[in-house]
PDB file of C-alpha atoms in Angstrom:
ATOM      1  CA  MET A 131     -17.236  -6.111   1.168  1.00  0.00           C
ATOM      2  CA  ILE A 132     -20.775  -7.504   1.354  1.00  0.00           C
ATOM      3  CA  LYS A 133     -21.175 -10.795   3.267  1.00  0.00           C
ATOM      4  CA  LEU A 134     -24.289 -12.759   2.801  1.00  0.00           C
ATOM      5  CA  ARG A 135     -25.660 -15.982   4.217  1.00  0.00           C
ATOM      6  CA  ILE A 136     -28.479 -17.479   2.037  1.00  0.00           C
ATOM      7  CA  PRO A 137     -30.282 -20.602   3.304  1.00  0.00           C
ATOM      8  CA  ALA A 138     -31.028 -23.828   1.342  1.00  0.00           C
ATOM      9  CA  SER A 139     -34.737 -24.527   0.575  1.00  0.00           C
ATOM     10  CA  SER A 140     -36.981 -27.391   0.014  1.00  0.00           C
ATOM     11  CA  ALA A 141     -40.072 -26.830  -2.469  1.00  0.00           C
ATOM     12  CA  ASN A 142     -43.202 -28.516  -3.550  1.00  0.00           C
ATOM     13  CA  MET A 143     -43.536 -30.193  -0.106  1.00  0.00           C
ATOM     14  CA  GLY A 144     -45.820 -32.944  -1.330  1.00  0.00           C
ATOM     15  CA  ALA A 145     -49.186 -31.384  -2.353  1.00  0.00           C
ATOM     16  CA  GLY A 146     -47.831 -27.807  -2.816  1.00  0.00           C
ATOM     17  CA  PHE A 147     -46.336 -28.200  -6.266  1.00  0.00           C
ATOM     18  CA  ASP A 148     -44.557 -25.020  -7.303  1.00  0.00           C
ATOM     19  CA  THR A 149     -46.052 -23.113  -4.450  1.00  0.00           C
ATOM     20  CA  MET A 150     -44.887 -24.245  -0.918  1.00  0.00           C
ATOM     21  CA  GLY A 151     -41.381 -24.171   0.265  1.00  0.00           C
ATOM     22  CA  ILE A 152     -39.254 -24.013   3.434  1.00  0.00           C
ATOM     23  CA  ALA A 153     -35.930 -22.443   4.391  1.00  0.00           C
ATOM     24  CA  LEU A 154     -33.491 -25.023   5.999  1.00  0.00           C
ATOM     25  CA  SER A 155     -30.303 -24.538   8.121  1.00  0.00           C
ATOM     26  CA  LEU A 156     -27.741 -25.241   5.338  1.00  0.00           C
ATOM     27  CA  TYR A 157     -26.175 -22.231   3.646  1.00  0.00           C
ATOM     28  CA  ASN A 158     -24.380 -20.580   0.776  1.00  0.00           C
ATOM     29  CA  ARG A 159     -22.134 -18.045   2.289  1.00  0.00           C
ATOM     30  CA  MET A 160     -20.747 -15.256  -0.082  1.00  0.00           C
ATOM     31  CA  GLN A 161     -18.461 -12.340  -0.036  1.00  0.00           C
ATOM     32  CA  ILE A 162     -18.977  -9.994  -2.867  1.00  0.00           C
ATOM     33  CA  GLU A 163     -17.506  -6.600  -3.797  1.00  0.00           C
ATOM     34  CA  GLU A 164     -16.959  -4.205  -6.665  1.00  0.00           C
ATOM     35  CA  ILE A 165     -13.332  -4.139  -7.731  1.00  0.00           C
ATOM     36  CA  GLN A 166     -11.491  -1.965 -10.283  1.00  0.00           C
ATOM     37  CA  SER A 167     -11.902  -4.377 -13.347  1.00  0.00           C
ATOM     38  CA  GLY A 168     -12.573  -7.827 -14.386  1.00  0.00           C
ATOM     39  CA  ILE A 169     -14.713 -10.706 -12.980  1.00  0.00           C
ATOM     40  CA  GLU A 170     -13.015 -12.746 -10.265  1.00  0.00           C
ATOM     41  CA  ILE A 171     -14.888 -15.743  -8.852  1.00  0.00           C
ATOM     42  CA  TYR A 172     -13.581 -18.171  -6.240  1.00  0.00           C
ATOM     43  CA  SER A 173     -14.877 -21.027  -4.204  1.00  0.00           C
ATOM     44  CA  SER A 174     -13.364 -21.197  -0.742  1.00  0.00           C
ATOM     45  CA  ASN A 175     -14.352 -24.834  -0.159  1.00  0.00           C
ATOM     46  CA  GLY A 176     -12.641 -25.977  -3.137  1.00  0.00           C
ATOM     47  CA  ARG A 177     -15.494 -26.713  -5.629  1.00  0.00           C
ATOM     48  CA  ALA A 178     -13.581 -26.314  -8.758  1.00  0.00           C
ATOM     49  CA  PHE A 179     -16.645 -26.784 -10.960  1.00  0.00           C
ATOM     50  CA  ILE A 180     -18.095 -23.452 -10.166  1.00  0.00           C
ATOM     51  CA  PRO A 181     -18.244 -21.342 -13.373  1.00  0.00           C
ATOM     52  CA  LYS A 182     -15.532 -18.662 -13.170  1.00  0.00           C
ATOM     53  CA  GLY A 183     -16.788 -16.088 -15.650  1.00  0.00           C
ATOM     54  CA  GLU A 184     -19.962 -14.571 -16.840  1.00  0.00           C
ATOM     55  CA  ASN A 185     -21.802 -17.874 -16.816  1.00  0.00           C
ATOM     56  CA  ASN A 186     -21.566 -17.943 -13.020  1.00  0.00           C
ATOM     57  CA  LEU A 187     -25.083 -18.092 -11.683  1.00  0.00           C
ATOM     58  CA  ILE A 188     -24.393 -15.499  -8.954  1.00  0.00           C
ATOM     59  CA  TYR A 189     -22.914 -13.124 -11.442  1.00  0.00           C
ATOM     60  CA  ARG A 190     -25.704 -13.612 -13.936  1.00  0.00           C
ATOM     61  CA  ALA A 191     -28.223 -12.699 -11.175  1.00  0.00           C
ATOM     62  CA  MET A 192     -26.152  -9.599 -10.269  1.00  0.00           C
ATOM     63  CA  ASP A 193     -26.163  -8.731 -13.975  1.00  0.00           C
ATOM     64  CA  THR A 194     -29.835  -8.964 -14.059  1.00  0.00           C
ATOM     65  CA  VAL A 195     -30.273  -6.389 -11.333  1.00  0.00           C
ATOM     66  CA  PHE A 196     -27.436  -4.092 -12.910  1.00  0.00           C
ATOM     67  CA  ARG A 197     -29.310  -4.055 -16.218  1.00  0.00           C
ATOM     68  CA  LYS A 198     -32.667  -3.349 -14.503  1.00  0.00           C
ATOM     69  CA  VAL A 199     -31.266  -0.212 -12.639  1.00  0.00           C
ATOM     70  CA  GLU A 200     -28.906   0.705 -15.421  1.00  0.00           C
ATOM     71  CA  TYR A 201     -25.778   0.434 -13.276  1.00  0.00           C
ATOM     72  CA  LYS A 202     -22.455  -0.534 -14.800  1.00  0.00           C
ATOM     73  CA  PRO A 203     -19.994  -1.883 -12.253  1.00  0.00           C
ATOM     74  CA  LYS A 204     -16.136  -1.579 -12.931  1.00  0.00           C
ATOM     75  CA  GLY A 205     -15.534  -5.118 -11.835  1.00  0.00           C
ATOM     76  CA  ILE A 206     -16.872  -7.782  -9.558  1.00  0.00           C
ATOM     77  CA  ARG A 207     -15.251 -10.277  -7.086  1.00  0.00           C
ATOM     78  CA  ILE A 208     -17.330 -13.156  -5.703  1.00  0.00           C
ATOM     79  CA  ILE A 209     -16.073 -15.571  -3.089  1.00  0.00           C
ATOM     80  CA  GLN A 210     -18.558 -18.284  -2.176  1.00  0.00           C
ATOM     81  CA  ASN A 211     -18.553 -21.086   0.324  1.00  0.00           C
ATOM     82  CA  SER A 212     -21.659 -23.301  -0.229  1.00  0.00           C
ATOM     83  CA  ASP A 213     -22.656 -26.223   1.748  1.00  0.00           C
ATOM     84  CA  ILE A 214     -25.778 -26.712  -0.335  1.00  0.00           C
ATOM     85  CA  PRO A 215     -25.379 -29.712  -2.622  1.00  0.00           C
ATOM     86  CA  MET A 216     -25.960 -28.681  -6.300  1.00  0.00           C
ATOM     87  CA  THR A 217     -28.674 -30.321  -8.430  1.00  0.00           C
ATOM     88  CA  ARG A 218     -30.264 -32.231  -5.657  1.00  0.00           C
ATOM     89  CA  GLY A 219     -33.528 -30.418  -5.051  1.00  0.00           C
ATOM     90  CA  LEU A 220     -32.430 -28.131  -2.119  1.00  0.00           C
ATOM     91  CA  GLY A 221     -32.452 -24.808  -3.787  1.00  0.00           C
ATOM     92  CA  SER A 222     -28.836 -24.358  -4.576  1.00  0.00           C
ATOM     93  CA  SER A 223     -29.664 -22.240  -7.659  1.00  0.00           C
ATOM     94  CA  SER A 224     -32.213 -19.992  -5.834  1.00  0.00           C
ATOM     95  CA  ALA A 225     -29.572 -19.365  -3.035  1.00  0.00           C
ATOM     96  CA  CYS A 226     -27.138 -18.193  -5.771  1.00  0.00           C
ATOM     97  CA  ILE A 227     -29.866 -16.011  -7.491  1.00  0.00           C
ATOM     98  CA  ILE A 228     -30.981 -14.378  -4.220  1.00  0.00           C
ATOM     99  CA  GLY A 229     -27.378 -13.711  -3.021  1.00  0.00           C
ATOM    100  CA  GLY A 230     -26.376 -12.250  -6.355  1.00  0.00           C
ATOM    101  CA  MET A 231     -29.353 -10.024  -6.439  1.00  0.00           C
ATOM    102  CA  LEU A 232     -29.111  -8.735  -2.983  1.00  0.00           C
ATOM    103  CA  SER A 233     -25.497  -7.871  -3.475  1.00  0.00           C
ATOM    104  CA  ALA A 234     -26.023  -6.145  -6.692  1.00  0.00           C
ATOM    105  CA  ASN A 235     -28.871  -4.050  -5.359  1.00  0.00           C
ATOM    106  CA  ILE A 236     -26.653  -2.824  -2.532  1.00  0.00           C
ATOM    107  CA  ILE A 237     -23.637  -2.081  -4.845  1.00  0.00           C
ATOM    108  CA  SER A 238     -25.985  -0.140  -7.166  1.00  0.00           C
ATOM    109  CA  GLY A 239     -27.453   2.068  -4.429  1.00  0.00           C
ATOM    110  CA  ARG A 240     -30.387  -0.066  -3.169  1.00  0.00           C
ATOM    111  CA  GLN A 241     -32.773   1.055  -5.959  1.00  0.00           C
ATOM    112  CA  LEU A 242     -35.007  -2.036  -5.827  1.00  0.00           C
ATOM    113  CA  SER A 243     -37.295  -3.208  -3.005  1.00  0.00           C
ATOM    114  CA  TYR A 244     -37.476  -6.803  -1.674  1.00  0.00           C
ATOM    115  CA  ASN A 245     -40.693  -7.153  -3.666  1.00  0.00           C
ATOM    116  CA  GLU A 246     -39.088  -6.255  -6.811  1.00  0.00           C
ATOM    117  CA  ILE A 247     -36.056  -8.443  -6.153  1.00  0.00           C
ATOM    118  CA  ILE A 248     -38.218 -11.522  -5.375  1.00  0.00           C
ATOM    119  CA  HIS A 249     -40.065 -11.082  -8.686  1.00  0.00           C
ATOM    120  CA  LEU A 250     -36.754 -10.821 -10.704  1.00  0.00           C
ATOM    121  CA  ALA A 251     -35.523 -13.895  -8.817  1.00  0.00           C
ATOM    122  CA  ALA A 252     -38.747 -15.949  -9.546  1.00  0.00           C
ATOM    123  CA  GLU A 253     -38.621 -14.871 -13.287  1.00  0.00           C
ATOM    124  CA  MET A 254     -34.962 -16.055 -13.329  1.00  0.00           C
ATOM    125  CA  GLU A 255     -35.650 -19.262 -11.519  1.00  0.00           C
ATOM    126  CA  GLY A 256     -38.868 -20.015 -13.417  1.00  0.00           C
ATOM    127  CA  HIS A 257     -40.892 -20.449 -10.206  1.00  0.00           C
ATOM    128  CA  PRO A 258     -41.133 -18.761  -6.927  1.00  0.00           C
ATOM    129  CA  ASP A 259     -41.159 -21.693  -4.338  1.00  0.00           C
ATOM    130  CA  ASN A 260     -37.404 -21.834  -3.721  1.00  0.00           C
ATOM    131  CA  VAL A 261     -36.567 -18.023  -3.911  1.00  0.00           C
ATOM    132  CA  GLY A 262     -39.313 -17.033  -1.489  1.00  0.00           C
ATOM    133  CA  PRO A 263     -37.854 -19.122   1.423  1.00  0.00           C
ATOM    134  CA  ALA A 264     -34.252 -18.270   0.379  1.00  0.00           C
ATOM    135  CA  LEU A 265     -35.045 -14.544   0.847  1.00  0.00           C
ATOM    136  CA  TYR A 266     -37.649 -14.455   3.597  1.00  0.00           C
ATOM    137  CA  GLY A 267     -37.039 -17.720   5.571  1.00  0.00           C
ATOM    138  CA  GLY A 268     -39.590 -19.841   7.265  1.00  0.00           C
ATOM    139  CA  PHE A 269     -42.423 -21.755   5.593  1.00  0.00           C
ATOM    140  CA  CYS A 270     -43.619 -19.870   2.543  1.00  0.00           C
ATOM    141  CA  ILE A 271     -46.526 -19.933   0.143  1.00  0.00           C
ATOM    142  CA  SER A 272     -45.310 -18.144  -3.096  1.00  0.00           C
ATOM    143  CA  LEU A 273     -47.042 -17.450  -6.453  1.00  0.00           C
ATOM    144  CA  THR A 274     -46.775 -15.039  -9.337  1.00  0.00           C
ATOM    145  CA  ASP A 275     -49.799 -12.995 -10.470  1.00  0.00           C
ATOM    146  CA  ASN A 276     -49.949 -10.295 -13.172  1.00  0.00           C
ATOM    147  CA  GLY A 277     -46.419  -9.418 -13.069  1.00  0.00           C
ATOM    148  CA  THR A 278     -45.996  -9.427  -9.267  1.00  0.00           C
ATOM    149  CA  THR A 279     -44.572 -12.252  -7.050  1.00  0.00           C
ATOM    150  CA  ILE A 280     -46.240 -12.682  -3.765  1.00  0.00           C
ATOM    151  CA  VAL A 281     -44.616 -14.498  -0.823  1.00  0.00           C
ATOM    152  CA  LYS A 282     -46.313 -15.244   2.671  1.00  0.00           C
ATOM    153  CA  SER A 283     -43.840 -16.402   5.181  1.00  0.00           C
ATOM    154  CA  LYS A 284     -44.679 -18.019   8.617  1.00  0.00           C
ATOM    155  CA  LYS A 285     -42.088 -18.978  11.309  1.00  0.00           C
ATOM    156  CA  LEU A 286     -42.274 -22.532  12.476  1.00  0.00           C
ATOM    157  CA  ASN A 287     -41.860 -24.150  15.886  1.00  0.00           C
ATOM    158  CA  SER A 288     -38.148 -24.844  16.426  1.00  0.00           C
ATOM    159  CA  ASP A 289     -38.930 -28.226  17.779  1.00  0.00           C
ATOM    160  CA  ILE A 290     -39.699 -29.572  14.392  1.00  0.00           C
ATOM    161  CA  LYS A 291     -36.739 -31.055  12.500  1.00  0.00           C
ATOM    162  CA  PHE A 292     -36.152 -32.084   8.713  1.00  0.00           C
ATOM    163  CA  ALA A 293     -34.392 -35.239   7.952  1.00  0.00           C
ATOM    164  CA  VAL A 294     -32.917 -34.617   4.550  1.00  0.00           C
ATOM    165  CA  MET A 295     -31.776 -37.656   2.670  1.00  0.00           C
ATOM    166  CA  ILE A 296     -29.403 -36.879  -0.101  1.00  0.00           C
ATOM    167  CA  PRO A 297     -28.255 -39.502  -2.787  1.00  0.00           C
ATOM    168  CA  ASP A 298     -24.888 -39.412  -4.608  1.00  0.00           C
ATOM    169  CA  TYR A 299     -26.591 -38.858  -7.928  1.00  0.00           C
ATOM    170  CA  PHE A 300     -28.528 -36.032  -9.392  1.00  0.00           C
ATOM    171  CA  VAL A 301     -31.702 -35.627 -11.531  1.00  0.00           C
ATOM    172  CA  ALA A 302     -31.834 -32.689 -13.897  1.00  0.00           C
ATOM    173  CA  THR A 303     -34.710 -30.330 -13.275  1.00  0.00           C
ATOM    174  CA  LYS A 304     -35.582 -30.160 -16.977  1.00  0.00           C
ATOM    175  CA  LYS A 305     -35.666 -33.954 -17.227  1.00  0.00           C
ATOM    176  CA  SER A 306     -37.756 -34.334 -14.176  1.00  0.00           C
ATOM    177  CA  ARG A 307     -40.269 -31.654 -15.327  1.00  0.00           C
ATOM    178  CA  GLY A 308     -40.493 -33.353 -18.708  1.00  0.00           C
ATOM    179  CA  VAL A 309     -42.201 -36.386 -17.286  1.00  0.00           C
ATOM    180  CA  LEU A 310     -45.105 -34.318 -15.850  1.00  0.00           C
ATOM    181  CA  PRO A 311     -48.555 -34.383 -17.680  1.00  0.00           C
ATOM    182  CA  GLU A 312     -49.683 -31.308 -19.409  1.00  0.00           C
ATOM    183  CA  GLU A 313     -53.263 -31.919 -18.205  1.00  0.00           C
ATOM    184  CA  ILE A 314     -54.617 -33.546 -14.963  1.00  0.00           C
ATOM    185  CA  PRO A 315     -58.125 -34.763 -13.975  1.00  0.00           C
ATOM    186  CA  LEU A 316     -60.265 -32.455 -11.959  1.00  0.00           C
ATOM    187  CA  LYS A 317     -60.381 -34.888  -9.167  1.00  0.00           C
ATOM    188  CA  ASP A 318     -56.609 -34.796  -8.908  1.00  0.00           C
ATOM    189  CA  ALA A 319     -56.496 -30.919  -8.774  1.00  0.00           C
ATOM    190  CA  ALA A 320     -59.111 -31.085  -5.985  1.00  0.00           C
ATOM    191  CA  PHE A 321     -57.162 -33.766  -4.167  1.00  0.00           C
ATOM    192  CA  ASN A 322     -54.023 -31.735  -4.076  1.00  0.00           C
ATOM    193  CA  ILE A 323     -55.742 -28.374  -3.143  1.00  0.00           C
ATOM    194  CA  SER A 324     -57.404 -30.066  -0.038  1.00  0.00           C
ATOM    195  CA  ARG A 325     -54.162 -31.691   1.044  1.00  0.00           C
ATOM    196  CA  ALA A 326     -52.058 -28.598   0.464  1.00  0.00           C
ATOM    197  CA  LEU A 327     -54.457 -26.528   2.715  1.00  0.00           C
ATOM    198  CA  LEU A 328     -54.395 -29.205   5.428  1.00  0.00           C
ATOM    199  CA  PHE A 329     -50.588 -29.540   5.333  1.00  0.00           C
ATOM    200  CA  ARG A 330     -50.207 -25.672   5.698  1.00  0.00           C
ATOM    201  CA  GLU A 331     -52.528 -25.521   8.587  1.00  0.00           C
ATOM    202  CA  ALA A 332     -51.042 -28.669  10.293  1.00  0.00           C
ATOM    203  CA  LEU A 333     -47.460 -27.441   9.899  1.00  0.00           C
ATOM    204  CA  ILE A 334     -48.264 -23.906  11.355  1.00  0.00           C
ATOM    205  CA  SER A 335     -50.425 -25.077  14.214  1.00  0.00           C
ATOM    206  CA  GLY A 336     -48.143 -28.009  15.097  1.00  0.00           C
ATOM    207  CA  ASP A 337     -50.613 -30.748  14.367  1.00  0.00           C
ATOM    208  CA  MET A 338     -48.212 -33.339  13.373  1.00  0.00           C
ATOM    209  CA  LYS A 339     -50.704 -36.138  13.052  1.00  0.00           C
ATOM    210  CA  SER A 340     -52.382 -34.490  10.114  1.00  0.00           C
ATOM    211  CA  LEU A 341     -49.185 -33.875   8.181  1.00  0.00           C
ATOM    212  CA  ARG A 342     -48.991 -37.327   6.720  1.00  0.00           C
ATOM    213  CA  ILE A 343     -52.411 -36.804   4.894  1.00  0.00           C
ATOM    214  CA  GLY A 344     -51.562 -33.249   4.034  1.00  0.00           C
ATOM    215  CA  VAL A 345     -48.311 -34.245   2.233  1.00  0.00           C
ATOM    216  CA  GLU A 346     -50.162 -36.739  -0.194  1.00  0.00           C
ATOM    217  CA  ASP A 347     -49.767 -35.647  -3.936  1.00  0.00           C
ATOM    218  CA  ARG A 348     -51.099 -36.620  -7.306  1.00  0.00           C
ATOM    219  CA  LEU A 349     -49.463 -33.996  -9.419  1.00  0.00           C
ATOM    220  CA  HIS A 350     -45.768 -34.821  -9.511  1.00  0.00           C
ATOM    221  CA  GLN A 351     -44.197 -37.381  -7.153  1.00  0.00           C
ATOM    222  CA  GLN A 352     -45.844 -40.437  -8.867  1.00  0.00           C
ATOM    223  CA  TYR A 353     -44.287 -39.472 -12.201  1.00  0.00           C
ATOM    224  CA  ARG A 354     -40.844 -38.598 -10.881  1.00  0.00           C
ATOM    225  CA  LYS A 355     -40.310 -41.768  -8.890  1.00  0.00           C
ATOM    226  CA  ASN A 356     -38.801 -43.698 -11.648  1.00  0.00           C
ATOM    227  CA  TYR A 357     -35.797 -41.437 -11.476  1.00  0.00           C
ATOM    228  CA  ILE A 358     -35.354 -42.139  -7.694  1.00  0.00           C
ATOM    229  CA  ASP A 359     -33.884 -45.496  -6.644  1.00  0.00           C
ATOM    230  CA  GLU A 360     -36.563 -47.366  -4.537  1.00  0.00           C
ATOM    231  CA  MET A 361     -38.336 -44.213  -3.604  1.00  0.00           C
ATOM    232  CA  ASP A 362     -41.519 -46.050  -2.439  1.00  0.00           C
ATOM    233  CA  ARG A 363     -39.396 -48.245  -0.086  1.00  0.00           C
ATOM    234  CA  ILE A 364     -37.632 -45.325   1.312  1.00  0.00           C
ATOM    235  CA  PHE A 365     -40.818 -43.621   2.023  1.00  0.00           C
ATOM    236  CA  GLU A 366     -42.195 -46.665   3.796  1.00  0.00           C
ATOM    237  CA  LYS A 367     -39.165 -46.928   5.893  1.00  0.00           C
ATOM    238  CA  THR A 368     -39.214 -43.321   7.003  1.00  0.00           C
ATOM    239  CA  TYR A 369     -42.902 -43.795   8.257  1.00  0.00           C
ATOM    240  CA  GLU A 370     -41.851 -46.953  10.041  1.00  0.00           C
ATOM    241  CA  LEU A 371     -39.257 -45.022  11.875  1.00  0.00           C
ATOM    242  CA  GLY A 372     -41.722 -42.261  12.874  1.00  0.00           C
ATOM    243  CA  SER A 373     -41.759 -39.601  10.095  1.00  0.00           C
ATOM    244  CA  CYS A 374     -44.707 -37.317  10.357  1.00  0.00           C
ATOM    245  CA  ALA A 375     -44.598 -36.605   6.588  1.00  0.00           C
ATOM    246  CA  THR A 376     -42.257 -37.686   3.794  1.00  0.00           C
ATOM    247  CA  TYR A 377     -42.032 -36.134   0.226  1.00  0.00           C
ATOM    248  CA  LEU A 378     -39.682 -35.511  -2.661  1.00  0.00           C
ATOM    249  CA  SER A 379     -37.824 -32.348  -2.132  1.00  0.00           C
ATOM    250  CA  GLY A 380     -38.215 -30.032  -5.307  1.00  0.00           C
ATOM    251  CA  SER A 381     -37.882 -32.160  -8.312  1.00  0.00           C
ATOM    252  CA  GLY A 382     -35.539 -34.651  -6.461  1.00  0.00           C
ATOM    253  CA  PRO A 383     -33.753 -36.755  -5.893  1.00  0.00           C
ATOM    254  CA  THR A 384     -33.490 -35.601  -2.307  1.00  0.00           C
ATOM    255  CA  ILE A 385     -36.198 -37.021   0.023  1.00  0.00           C
ATOM    256  CA  LEU A 386     -37.297 -35.038   3.101  1.00  0.00           C
ATOM    257  CA  SER A 387     -39.012 -36.207   6.277  1.00  0.00           C
ATOM    258  CA  VAL A 388     -40.575 -33.964   8.959  1.00  0.00           C
ATOM    259  CA  ILE A 389     -39.701 -35.091  12.421  1.00  0.00           C
ATOM    260  CA  ASP A 390     -40.798 -34.062  15.752  1.00  0.00           C
ATOM    261  CA  LYS A 391     -38.876 -36.369  18.221  1.00  0.00           C
ATOM    262  CA  ASP A 392     -36.134 -39.007  18.388  1.00  0.00           C
ATOM    263  CA  TYR A 393     -34.000 -37.009  15.904  1.00  0.00           C
ATOM    264  CA  GLY A 394     -30.752 -38.729  16.380  1.00  0.00           C
ATOM    265  CA  ASP A 395     -32.504 -42.277  16.432  1.00  0.00           C
ATOM    266  CA  PHE A 396     -34.247 -41.523  13.069  1.00  0.00           C
ATOM    267  CA  ARG A 397     -31.085 -40.410  11.474  1.00  0.00           C
ATOM    268  CA  SER A 398     -28.849 -43.366  12.692  1.00  0.00           C
ATOM    269  CA  LYS A 399     -31.567 -45.916  11.725  1.00  0.00           C
ATOM    270  CA  MET A 400     -32.077 -44.417   8.242  1.00  0.00           C
ATOM    271  CA  GLN A 401     -28.330 -44.385   7.694  1.00  0.00           C
ATOM    272  CA  LYS A 402     -28.118 -48.038   8.691  1.00  0.00           C
ATOM    273  CA  PHE A 403     -30.924 -48.842   6.149  1.00  0.00           C
ATOM    274  CA  PHE A 404     -29.110 -47.113   3.405  1.00  0.00           C
ATOM    275  CA  CYS A 405     -25.905 -48.951   4.184  1.00  0.00           C
ATOM    276  CA  GLU A 406     -27.724 -52.426   4.463  1.00  0.00           C
ATOM    277  CA  ASN A 407     -29.346 -51.897   1.139  1.00  0.00           C
ATOM    278  CA  GLU A 408     -26.163 -50.467  -0.536  1.00  0.00           C
ATOM    279  CA  HIS A 409     -27.565 -47.077  -1.196  1.00  0.00           C
ATOM    280  CA  ASP A 410     -24.970 -44.317  -1.110  1.00  0.00           C
ATOM    281  CA  TRP A 411     -27.332 -41.816   0.562  1.00  0.00           C
ATOM    282  CA  GLN A 412     -26.516 -39.214   3.305  1.00  0.00           C
ATOM    283  CA  CYS A 413     -29.078 -38.492   5.982  1.00  0.00           C
ATOM    284  CA  MET A 414     -28.722 -35.240   7.922  1.00  0.00           C
ATOM    285  CA  MET A 415     -30.975 -33.453  10.403  1.00  0.00           C
ATOM    286  CA  LEU A 416     -31.645 -29.846   9.724  1.00  0.00           C
ATOM    287  CA  ASP A 417     -33.647 -27.010  11.331  1.00  0.00           C
ATOM    288  CA  VAL A 418     -36.037 -24.630   9.683  1.00  0.00           C
ATOM    289  CA  ASP A 419     -34.356 -21.282   9.146  1.00  0.00           C
ATOM    290  CA  ASN A 420     -36.924 -18.735  10.216  1.00  0.00           C
ATOM    291  CA  VAL A 421     -34.672 -15.729   9.306  1.00  0.00           C
ATOM    292  CA  GLY A 422     -33.918 -16.162   5.565  1.00  0.00           C
ATOM    293  CA  SER A 423     -31.168 -14.109   3.834  1.00  0.00           C
ATOM    294  CA  VAL A 424     -28.721 -12.267   6.045  1.00  0.00           C
ATOM    295  CA  VAL A 425     -26.393  -9.408   5.027  1.00  0.00           C
ATOM    296  CA  SER A 426     -23.981  -9.656   7.909  1.00  0.00           C
ATOM    297  CA  TYR A 427     -21.288  -7.017   7.211  1.00  0.00           C
ATOM    298  CA  ILE A 428     -20.954  -4.114   4.732  1.00  0.00           C
ATOM    299  CA  ARG A 429     -17.812  -2.006   4.465  1.00  0.00           C
TER     300      ARG A 429
END
C-alpha cells in the first residue's frame, strides 16, 4: 500500500501567468496499490462523482507512467480522500496527476526521476505552474523548454497566510482560457514581466508592501472577471481589510489574498461581507505548504 499526501496549489498569482504557483495546506490524500486484477476506485469522503474506471484522472496519470516504462500492472486499487475543491482554480487535477504518477513510478520499480515525472505531469496538465508546487511545495517558478520542465521552488516565511475565497460555482478552464487574446501589446508584456519579478522578490524577502504592485496583471484577469460575480468589488474589499495582494487563483473562480496579520479578523469580516451581499462564498485561511508531495508509507 502506498500512501500519498498531495497539496493544493494556486497558480498564475497575478502577473505570473502560467509560470508562478504556490502549494497550500489543503490536501488530496490517496492510498494506492497493485491488486490481482481489475480497477477499483473509491472516495473515502463520499464524493460519488469521482470517475470509477479508466477515465479516473489518477488512474490515467498512472497509466501514462506505466506506458512510459512499459510496465503492465495486474490491477489497481485507488482510495482517495480529497479536501481540494474541484474546478475551482486550486490545482485539484494537478494533485491527482502528481499522486497517480508518483505511485505508478513506485509500483513499476522507480524507473523515472522526479525531473521526468514533472515533465510528464506538465504535458498531461498542459502547463507546469500547478504541478510544480504540487510535487515540490513552496513558491515555484515553472516553465517548459525544449522538452524539459524546469521548476525552481523556494520556501516561504510561515507567518504569511493565504485567504482562499471559494464560490459555490465553477468556471471551466477551457472556457476561461477561451476569452484570452492570442496577441498582446508589447507594453502589456513588459508590464507583466516587471510585476512578476517584483512579486517574486517581495514574496521571498517578506517585503509585504511591494506585493500589491507586484500582483498587478494585464494578461488574463481583466478578461476573466466577467465570469466572476463582482470580482472587482471583492478585490476592493480585501484591500480595505488589509490584504497585501489579491489575485484570481488559476483561471478562477477562487480569489486568493496574501495576509500577514489579523488572520482571523480578515476571515470573519470577509465572510460577513459575503453574507451581507448574498454571495455563497467560503473564506478559509491556509498556510503555505513548503514540503510538497509526501509518500508517507509503503508496504
